C-alpha cells in the first residue's frame, strides 16, 4: 500500500479539530441558552359564571324616522331656548310653596305662546264652523256660482291642485302620526318595565358580589392544576434537557477516547508485525544468499560454455543475479515493544461502556434527586391557594353595599305608582290618537271621494247650468269632510298640546340636560337637593366624590370598592401583586441544587496506558528507512525473466546436453522464485501495510493523545458544573413559565372583579339605559307623534277653505252668460 498524500492527513486532522472545537463550544454555551420555545406557557381558560347579573347596555337604534326626530328637536330648541332652571328647580325641590308662577311662566314662555296659539285655534275653529253652518243655512257658503266665466276652469283646476296637495300633506302627516304613535306604544311598555327590572338587577348585582368574588377565587384551581401537571414532568424534563445539552461534548470525548484506544491496539499489532516480519525477512535473506550465489555460478558457467549458442546475450543478466533489500539494516522496534509490553492493562471498551451508561442515567437520576423538591413545591402551591382565599375573605363590600341596596328597594317601590299612572296615561293617549287619526283619514277619504265624483260629474256635464248628481255628490262629500274638520279639530289641537307639553318638557328639560350632563352638575351642587334626596349618603359613596365623578369612574370600569365610602381602604392592586403568592415558590426553585453524580470517562490505569503509549517512542522510529528498503526488490535480477530467457535459449541449442542443462537451470530459477522469493515478497507487502499505518500515525501521536487526555479531563471536571448550570437554567425557565400562569390568573381576577363581579359599571349602564329608553325610544317618537298630528291639524284650515271653495264648481251655475 502507498502512503496517503499529506493533504488528506491535514484534512482528517482539521475535521477532528473542528469536531472537538464544536464540542467545546457546545459545552460552554450550554448554560447560556434561552428557554425552550417549544414549551411556552399556555393561555388559561377561566369559567365566567357571573354574566347573568350584568345590566345589558342599550343603544340608540338607527331609524328611517331619524330625520323627523332631528327636525322636532330643532323646533323644540327654538321654542325652549332657556338653559336648565337651576334656581327654579332648587326652590321647587326644597320649598315647593315658595315657587312663583311668574318664574314658571318666564321659563316656559315658549310653551305659553304655543298654549295661546292652541287656545286660539281651539276657540276660533269651532266658532268658524258655527258661522259656516249659519251661512250654509242661509245658502250663502258652499252654494252655487252665479255666472259662468272663462276663468272658472283655471280656478277649478287650481283649487283641485291645492286641495290635493293639502290632502297629500295631511296623509303623510297622519301616516307618520300612526307610525310614531304605534312606536311609542311599543316602546312604552318594555321601557316602563325596564325601570324595576334594572333596579332589581342592580340589587342582584350587589347581593351576588360575595358569591362572585368566591367564584373568582375558586378559579385558582385552573392554574393550580396546570402547575401541578407541569411539576409532574419537571424532573424528567430537566434530566432530558441536561442529557441533550451535554450529549454532544460527552459523546465527542468518548468517541475521541475510543479512537485513541483503537490507535493503541492497532499500533501494538502493527509494531509486532513489523518486528516479526523484519526478522523473518532478514533470516530468509540469509538462507537465500548461498543458494542464489550457487545458482548464479552454475548459470554463468553454463552460459559461458562455448557449446551454448547465442548465450552471450543473457550472460550479463546472469552475472548480476544477486540479493536486493537487506532488512537487517532497518531500525529495530524491539525497544518500543518493550515499552508497550503488557498494554493495554485496562479494558477501554468496558470503561467507555460504563461512562456512557453513567451519562445516560442522568434523566433517571434527576427524577430521583428532584422528588423531594417537587413534593415541597406542591405543598407551597397548596399554601398559595390559602393565600389567594384572602382576596375573598378580605373583600369589604358586603357591609358597605347595604345602603345602596336599600335605596334601590325604595326607588323600586316608589316608582311603581308613577309607572302605573304613566302606563294608564299612555293607554288613553294611544286610544285618543288612534281615534283622531282615523277621523283625519275619514276627512281625507271624503276629500278624495268628493274630488273624484266632482271631477267625473264635471266631465259628463254638457251645460254648466245642468244638474248632475255625481257632481252634487262630490260637493256633499267635500262638505262632510269640512264638517268633520270643524267638529274634531279642537280635539286634535287639545291632544297635540297635551302631548306637546309633556314630550317637549321631557326633551328640553330632561333629555337635553341629561346629554350634556347638566343634570349631574345640578345634583352634585350642594344645596340643590333636599337632605332626604342626598344620593351620596343614600348610596354610601365616598365623601370626596359626587354623582358625576362616580358616573365617570363607573363608566371607565372602576370597582364598587373604589367608589363606596369604606372605613378602611381596600387596595385590590396590592392584593394582586404576584410576589405575594409566588415568593416561596420562586425561593424554593432558586435555592434547589442537586448532585447528579460524576461521569468518569477515563480511569487512572487507562490514562497511564495512553501516556505510556505516547512515550513509547512509536513516533521516534525511522519508518523512512523501512520505506526506502522496501523500494529494493528481494533479488536484483528478476528470476522469472531470467528463467524465461533460459527457456528461450533452450530452444535454440543444437547440443542436447546444453539444452537439457538450460532447462534444468530454468526450472531451478522458477522453483526459487515460487518457493522462496515469492514468500519474501508477501512478507514485504505485509510489512508495507504496517509501515504505512505507523508512519501516518506517528507524527500526530503525542498531540492526539495529549488532546484526548486534556479533553477527557476537562469534560470530567466540567460536566458536574455544566449540569448544575443547565439545571439552574431549566428551573429558571420553568419558574418563569409557571409565574406567567400566576400572572394570567391575577390579571383575570382584577379584570373580572372590576368589569364584572364587583364592578360599578352597571350603575353607569343603568343611567345610560334610562336616557336611551326615555329620550331615544320614548320621547323621540312621542314628540314626532304630536308634531305629525299638529301638521295634520293646522293643514285642516287650508283643507277647509279649498274644499268649501271647490264645492261651488261641482254644482250647476245659476245663470249662463254668452
Short mmCIF file of C-alpha atoms in Angstrom, two decimals, residues 182-535:
data_model
loop_
_atom_site.label_atom_id
_atom_site.label_comp_id
_atom_site.label_asym_id
_atom_site.label_seq_id
_atom_site.Cartn_x
_atom_site.Cartn_y
_atom_site.Cartn_z
CA UNK A 182 -97.54 52.79 17.49
CA UNK A 183 -93.80 53.08 18.16
CA UNK A 184 -94.47 54.94 21.42
CA UNK A 185 -96.90 52.22 22.43
CA UNK A 186 -94.38 49.51 21.52
CA UNK A 187 -91.57 51.18 23.49
CA UNK A 188 -93.57 52.39 26.47
CA UNK A 189 -94.42 49.02 28.00
CA UNK A 190 -90.89 47.50 27.84
CA UNK A 191 -89.41 50.90 28.75
CA UNK A 192 -91.55 51.21 31.87
CA UNK A 193 -90.90 47.57 32.71
CA UNK A 194 -87.14 48.15 32.39
CA UNK A 195 -87.17 50.50 35.38
CA UNK A 196 -87.98 47.92 38.10
CA UNK A 197 -86.11 45.26 36.17
CA UNK A 198 -82.95 47.37 36.11
CA UNK A 199 -83.31 48.23 39.81
CA UNK A 200 -83.72 44.54 40.65
CA UNK A 201 -80.70 43.69 38.51
CA UNK A 202 -78.62 46.27 40.34
CA UNK A 203 -79.72 44.83 43.70
CA UNK A 204 -78.94 41.34 42.48
CA UNK A 205 -75.54 42.55 41.29
CA UNK A 206 -74.77 43.93 44.76
CA UNK A 207 -76.14 40.84 46.51
CA UNK A 208 -74.13 38.46 44.35
CA UNK A 209 -70.81 40.21 44.89
CA UNK A 210 -69.62 37.83 47.70
CA UNK A 211 -70.56 34.73 45.71
CA UNK A 212 -68.94 36.21 42.62
CA UNK A 213 -65.73 37.00 44.46
CA UNK A 214 -65.62 33.47 45.87
CA UNK A 215 -66.22 32.10 42.38
CA UNK A 216 -63.27 34.12 41.10
CA UNK A 217 -61.08 32.85 43.94
CA UNK A 218 -62.16 29.26 43.28
CA UNK A 219 -60.89 29.60 39.72
CA UNK A 220 -57.35 29.44 41.14
CA UNK A 221 -57.86 25.71 40.66
CA UNK A 222 -57.23 26.27 36.92
CA UNK A 223 -53.59 27.48 37.24
CA UNK A 224 -53.07 25.15 40.19
CA UNK A 225 -53.97 22.08 38.09
CA UNK A 226 -51.77 23.30 35.25
CA UNK A 227 -48.79 23.94 37.53
CA UNK A 228 -49.25 20.55 39.25
CA UNK A 229 -49.35 18.95 35.82
CA UNK A 230 -46.12 20.73 34.83
CA UNK A 231 -44.49 19.71 38.12
CA UNK A 232 -45.25 16.07 37.31
CA UNK A 233 -42.97 16.18 34.28
CA UNK A 234 -40.42 18.70 35.56
CA UNK A 235 -37.72 16.36 36.86
CA UNK A 236 -37.64 14.13 33.76
CA UNK A 237 -37.75 17.19 31.51
CA UNK A 238 -34.80 18.72 33.37
CA UNK A 239 -32.85 15.46 33.19
CA UNK A 240 -33.53 15.05 29.48
CA UNK A 241 -32.53 18.67 28.84
CA UNK A 242 -29.24 18.22 30.74
CA UNK A 243 -28.57 14.99 28.85
CA UNK A 244 -29.44 16.56 25.47
CA UNK A 245 -27.28 19.66 26.00
CA UNK A 246 -24.26 17.75 27.31
CA UNK A 247 -24.61 14.86 24.90
CA UNK A 248 -22.55 16.35 22.02
CA UNK A 249 -19.48 17.12 24.12
CA UNK A 250 -19.68 13.90 26.12
CA UNK A 251 -20.14 11.68 23.08
CA UNK A 252 -17.37 13.55 21.27
CA UNK A 253 -15.00 12.92 24.20
CA UNK A 254 -15.99 9.24 24.36
CA UNK A 255 -15.53 8.87 20.59
CA UNK A 256 -12.09 10.53 20.82
CA UNK A 257 -11.14 8.23 23.69
CA UNK A 258 -12.31 5.23 21.69
CA UNK A 259 -10.16 6.36 18.77
CA UNK A 260 -7.06 6.59 20.98
CA UNK A 261 -7.75 3.15 22.43
CA UNK A 262 -8.06 1.85 18.89
CA UNK A 263 -4.80 3.56 17.93
CA UNK A 264 -3.08 1.83 20.86
CA UNK A 265 -4.40 -1.61 19.95
CA UNK A 266 -3.72 -1.20 16.24
CA UNK A 267 -0.27 0.31 16.74
CA UNK A 268 0.76 -2.54 19.05
CA UNK A 269 -0.48 -5.02 16.46
CA UNK A 270 1.42 -3.38 13.62
CA UNK A 271 4.59 -2.99 15.68
CA UNK A 272 4.55 -6.70 16.42
CA UNK A 273 4.02 -7.42 12.73
CA UNK A 274 6.86 -5.02 11.87
CA UNK A 275 9.24 -6.69 14.31
CA UNK A 276 8.42 -10.27 13.29
CA UNK A 277 8.36 -9.57 9.57
CA UNK A 278 11.69 -7.72 9.58
CA UNK A 279 13.33 -10.61 11.45
CA UNK A 280 11.73 -13.16 9.13
CA UNK A 281 12.91 -11.26 6.06
CA UNK A 282 16.46 -11.00 7.46
CA UNK A 283 16.53 -14.76 8.17
CA UNK A 284 15.10 -15.60 4.76
CA UNK A 285 17.74 -13.43 3.10
CA UNK A 286 20.46 -15.25 4.93
CA UNK A 287 19.08 -18.60 3.73
CA UNK A 288 18.57 -17.35 0.17
CA UNK A 289 22.01 -15.82 -0.25
CA UNK A 290 24.15 -19.09 -0.65
CA UNK A 291 21.54 -20.75 -2.82
CA UNK A 292 21.34 -17.70 -5.04
CA UNK A 293 25.16 -17.49 -5.21
CA UNK A 294 25.39 -21.14 -6.19
CA UNK A 295 22.69 -20.71 -8.77
CA UNK A 296 24.46 -17.68 -10.27
CA UNK A 297 27.75 -19.57 -10.54
CA UNK A 298 26.08 -22.51 -12.27
CA UNK A 299 24.12 -20.35 -14.72
CA UNK A 300 27.14 -18.17 -15.56
CA UNK A 301 29.27 -21.25 -16.15
CA UNK A 302 26.63 -22.74 -18.41
CA UNK A 303 26.15 -19.60 -20.41
CA UNK A 304 29.92 -19.17 -20.73
CA UNK A 305 30.24 -22.69 -22.27
CA UNK A 306 31.33 -22.44 -25.93
CA UNK A 307 28.75 -25.01 -26.86
CA UNK A 308 25.94 -22.70 -25.76
CA UNK A 309 24.60 -20.99 -28.82
CA UNK A 310 23.68 -17.28 -28.54
CA UNK A 311 24.12 -17.38 -24.76
CA UNK A 312 26.31 -14.29 -24.55
CA UNK A 313 23.26 -12.01 -24.64
CA UNK A 314 21.97 -13.42 -21.35
CA UNK A 315 25.34 -13.76 -19.67
CA UNK A 316 25.44 -10.22 -18.32
CA UNK A 317 21.99 -10.61 -16.73
CA UNK A 318 23.03 -13.87 -15.09
CA UNK A 319 26.20 -12.30 -13.74
CA UNK A 320 24.09 -9.59 -12.00
CA UNK A 321 21.97 -12.17 -10.22
CA UNK A 322 22.27 -11.13 -6.56
CA UNK A 323 20.19 -10.23 -3.46
CA UNK A 324 18.43 -6.84 -3.23
CA UNK A 325 16.85 -5.48 0.01
CA UNK A 326 18.66 -6.12 3.27
CA UNK A 327 16.17 -5.87 6.18
CA UNK A 328 18.91 -6.45 8.64
CA UNK A 329 19.77 -2.77 8.21
CA UNK A 330 16.30 -1.35 9.15
CA UNK A 331 15.77 0.18 12.63
CA UNK A 332 14.74 -2.18 15.36
CA UNK A 333 11.35 -1.64 17.11
CA UNK A 334 12.20 -4.02 19.91
CA UNK A 335 12.68 -1.11 22.33
CA UNK A 336 9.23 0.25 21.52
CA UNK A 337 7.68 -3.18 22.00
CA UNK A 338 9.36 -3.50 25.35
CA UNK A 339 7.90 -0.11 26.35
CA UNK A 340 4.46 -1.27 25.27
CA UNK A 341 4.77 -4.69 26.85
CA UNK A 342 1.64 -5.63 28.79
CA UNK A 343 -0.51 -2.90 27.26
CA UNK A 344 -3.35 -2.29 27.42
CA UNK A 345 -3.64 -3.03 31.11
CA UNK A 346 -7.23 -1.63 31.19
CA UNK A 347 -10.37 -2.64 29.29
CA UNK A 348 -11.11 0.50 27.30
CA UNK A 349 -14.33 -0.92 25.84
CA UNK A 350 -15.77 -1.63 29.30
CA UNK A 351 -14.56 1.74 30.56
CA UNK A 352 -16.30 3.58 27.69
CA UNK A 353 -19.44 1.49 28.17
CA UNK A 354 -19.58 2.36 31.87
CA UNK A 355 -19.01 6.07 31.20
CA UNK A 356 -21.71 6.06 28.56
CA UNK A 357 -24.10 4.27 30.92
CA UNK A 358 -23.41 6.72 33.74
CA UNK A 359 -24.04 9.67 31.45
CA UNK A 360 -27.26 8.16 30.02
CA UNK A 361 -28.62 7.62 33.55
CA UNK A 362 -28.79 11.38 34.19
CA UNK A 363 -32.58 11.65 33.43
CA UNK A 364 -33.45 8.89 35.91
CA UNK A 365 -31.03 10.35 38.45
CA UNK A 366 -32.66 13.78 38.05
CA UNK A 367 -36.09 12.25 38.76
CA UNK A 368 -34.73 10.63 41.92
CA UNK A 369 -32.88 13.72 43.21
CA UNK A 370 -35.78 16.13 42.48
CA UNK A 371 -38.56 14.06 44.03
CA UNK A 372 -38.43 15.88 47.38
CA UNK A 373 -38.37 19.39 45.91
CA UNK A 374 -41.33 18.51 43.68
CA UNK A 375 -43.26 17.42 46.76
CA UNK A 376 -42.28 20.65 48.57
CA UNK A 377 -43.39 22.74 45.58
CA UNK A 378 -46.78 21.05 45.63
CA UNK A 379 -47.04 21.96 49.31
CA UNK A 380 -46.14 25.58 48.51
CA UNK A 381 -48.85 25.58 45.85
CA UNK A 382 -51.43 24.39 48.38
CA UNK A 383 -50.41 27.16 50.77
CA UNK A 384 -50.65 29.65 47.91
CA UNK A 385 -54.28 28.61 47.42
CA UNK A 386 -54.91 29.57 51.05
CA UNK A 387 -53.32 32.97 50.43
CA UNK A 388 -55.49 33.50 47.35
CA UNK A 389 -58.54 32.83 49.54
CA UNK A 390 -57.64 36.02 51.43
CA UNK A 391 -58.80 38.01 48.39
CA UNK A 392 -62.36 36.86 49.13
CA UNK A 393 -62.02 36.89 52.91
CA UNK A 394 -60.75 40.47 52.96
CA UNK A 395 -63.16 41.84 50.37
CA UNK A 396 -65.02 44.65 52.20
CA UNK A 397 -68.13 45.17 50.06
CA UNK A 398 -70.96 43.21 51.77
CA UNK A 399 -71.16 45.60 54.75
CA UNK A 400 -71.00 48.72 52.61
CA UNK A 401 -73.43 47.89 49.80
CA UNK A 402 -76.42 47.61 52.17
CA UNK A 403 -77.33 51.34 51.94
CA UNK A 404 -77.25 51.18 48.16
CA UNK A 405 -79.42 48.04 48.18
CA UNK A 406 -81.94 49.67 50.48
CA UNK A 407 -82.00 52.79 48.30
CA UNK A 408 -82.67 50.64 45.24
CA UNK A 409 -85.53 48.86 47.03
CA UNK A 410 -87.12 52.20 47.98
CA UNK A 411 -86.69 53.51 44.44
CA UNK A 412 -88.35 50.39 43.04
CA UNK A 413 -91.29 50.65 45.46
CA UNK A 414 -91.83 54.39 44.95
CA UNK A 415 -91.59 54.12 41.17
CA UNK A 416 -94.40 51.57 40.85
CA UNK A 417 -97.37 54.05 41.24
CA UNK A 418 -95.83 56.53 38.82
CA UNK A 419 -95.13 53.81 36.31
CA UNK A 420 -98.73 52.59 36.51
CA UNK A 421 -100.02 56.13 36.00
CA UNK A 422 -97.70 56.62 33.05
CA UNK A 423 -98.90 53.36 31.55
CA UNK A 424 -102.55 54.37 32.03
CA UNK A 425 -101.96 57.81 30.52
CA UNK A 426 -100.20 56.23 27.56
CA UNK A 427 -103.14 53.89 27.01
CA UNK A 428 -105.57 56.84 26.88
CA UNK A 429 -103.21 58.77 24.62
CA UNK A 430 -102.94 55.89 22.20
CA UNK A 431 -106.71 55.40 22.06
CA UNK A 432 -107.36 59.10 21.55
CA UNK A 433 -104.59 59.37 18.98
CA UNK A 434 -105.81 56.35 17.05
CA UNK A 435 -109.43 57.64 17.01
CA UNK A 436 -108.47 61.14 15.94
CA UNK A 437 -106.02 59.90 13.31
CA UNK A 438 -108.81 57.69 11.98
CA UNK A 439 -111.08 60.74 11.79
CA UNK A 440 -108.36 62.57 9.85
CA UNK A 441 -108.21 59.62 7.49
CA UNK A 442 -112.01 59.83 7.16
CA UNK A 443 -111.70 63.52 6.25
CA UNK A 444 -109.08 62.59 3.65
CA UNK A 445 -111.40 59.88 2.32
CA UNK A 446 -114.18 62.48 1.97
CA UNK A 447 -111.79 64.79 0.15
CA UNK A 448 -110.63 62.13 -2.27
CA UNK A 449 -114.16 60.84 -2.92
CA UNK A 450 -115.55 64.36 -3.31
CA UNK A 451 -112.83 65.41 -5.75
CA UNK A 452 -113.19 62.21 -7.75
CA UNK A 453 -117.01 62.39 -8.03
CA UNK A 454 -116.97 66.13 -8.67
CA UNK A 455 -114.37 65.89 -11.41
CA UNK A 456 -116.21 62.98 -13.01
CA UNK A 457 -119.51 64.87 -12.85
CA UNK A 458 -117.96 67.90 -14.50
CA UNK A 459 -116.62 65.76 -17.31
CA UNK A 460 -120.14 64.35 -18.00
CA UNK A 461 -121.98 67.68 -17.78
CA UNK A 462 -122.50 69.31 -21.18
CA UNK A 463 -124.13 72.52 -19.94
CA UNK A 464 -122.73 74.27 -16.81
CA UNK A 465 -126.25 75.07 -15.70
CA UNK A 466 -127.45 71.47 -15.94
CA UNK A 467 -127.87 69.43 -12.74
CA UNK A 468 -125.51 66.46 -12.41
CA UNK A 469 -125.97 64.07 -9.49
CA UNK A 470 -122.36 62.92 -9.32
CA UNK A 471 -121.00 66.44 -9.13
CA UNK A 472 -123.57 67.24 -6.44
CA UNK A 473 -122.50 64.11 -4.52
CA UNK A 474 -118.86 65.19 -4.78
CA UNK A 475 -119.71 68.58 -3.34
CA UNK A 476 -121.58 66.95 -0.45
CA UNK A 477 -118.62 64.66 0.33
CA UNK A 478 -116.36 67.68 0.49
CA UNK A 479 -118.77 69.40 2.84
CA UNK A 480 -118.91 66.29 5.05
CA UNK A 481 -115.13 66.43 5.32
CA UNK A 482 -115.35 70.12 6.17
CA UNK A 483 -117.91 69.39 8.85
CA UNK A 484 -115.70 66.66 10.38
CA UNK A 485 -112.76 69.05 10.36
CA UNK A 486 -114.78 71.70 12.19
CA UNK A 487 -116.13 69.16 14.67
CA UNK A 488 -112.87 67.42 15.67
CA UNK A 489 -110.11 69.95 15.02
CA UNK A 490 -110.40 71.32 18.55
CA UNK A 491 -109.96 67.78 19.96
CA UNK A 492 -106.94 67.33 17.71
CA UNK A 493 -105.33 70.54 18.91
CA UNK A 494 -106.01 69.63 22.55
CA UNK A 495 -104.33 66.22 22.10
CA UNK A 496 -101.46 67.87 20.25
CA UNK A 497 -100.94 70.44 23.00
CA UNK A 498 -101.21 67.90 25.83
CA UNK A 499 -98.63 65.56 24.29
CA UNK A 500 -96.51 68.52 23.19
CA UNK A 501 -96.41 69.94 26.71
CA UNK A 502 -95.33 66.62 28.21
CA UNK A 503 -92.96 65.48 25.49
CA UNK A 504 -91.47 68.90 24.87
CA UNK A 505 -90.60 69.44 28.51
CA UNK A 506 -89.14 65.94 28.75
CA UNK A 507 -86.92 66.73 25.78
CA UNK A 508 -85.84 70.26 26.72
CA UNK A 509 -85.82 69.97 30.49
CA UNK A 510 -84.60 66.37 30.94
CA UNK A 511 -83.09 64.84 27.83
CA UNK A 512 -81.17 67.83 26.59
CA UNK A 513 -79.64 68.43 30.00
CA UNK A 514 -79.07 64.71 30.50
CA UNK A 515 -76.99 64.51 27.35
CA UNK A 516 -74.80 67.48 28.29
CA UNK A 517 -74.73 66.23 31.93
CA UNK A 518 -76.16 69.46 33.32
CA UNK A 519 -78.49 67.32 35.42
CA UNK A 520 -75.49 65.63 37.08
CA UNK A 521 -73.96 69.03 37.80
CA UNK A 522 -77.23 70.19 39.34
CA UNK A 523 -77.40 67.11 41.57
CA UNK A 524 -73.75 67.49 42.58
CA UNK A 525 -74.12 71.15 43.62
CA UNK A 526 -74.62 71.29 47.40
CA UNK A 527 -77.99 72.68 48.45
CA UNK A 528 -79.82 71.91 45.21
CA UNK A 529 -81.36 68.72 46.56
CA UNK A 530 -83.11 68.41 49.92
CA UNK A 531 -81.37 66.32 52.59
CA UNK A 532 -83.82 63.47 52.03
CA UNK A 533 -82.56 63.19 48.43
CA UNK A 534 -78.82 63.18 49.22
CA UNK A 535 -77.68 60.46 46.80
#
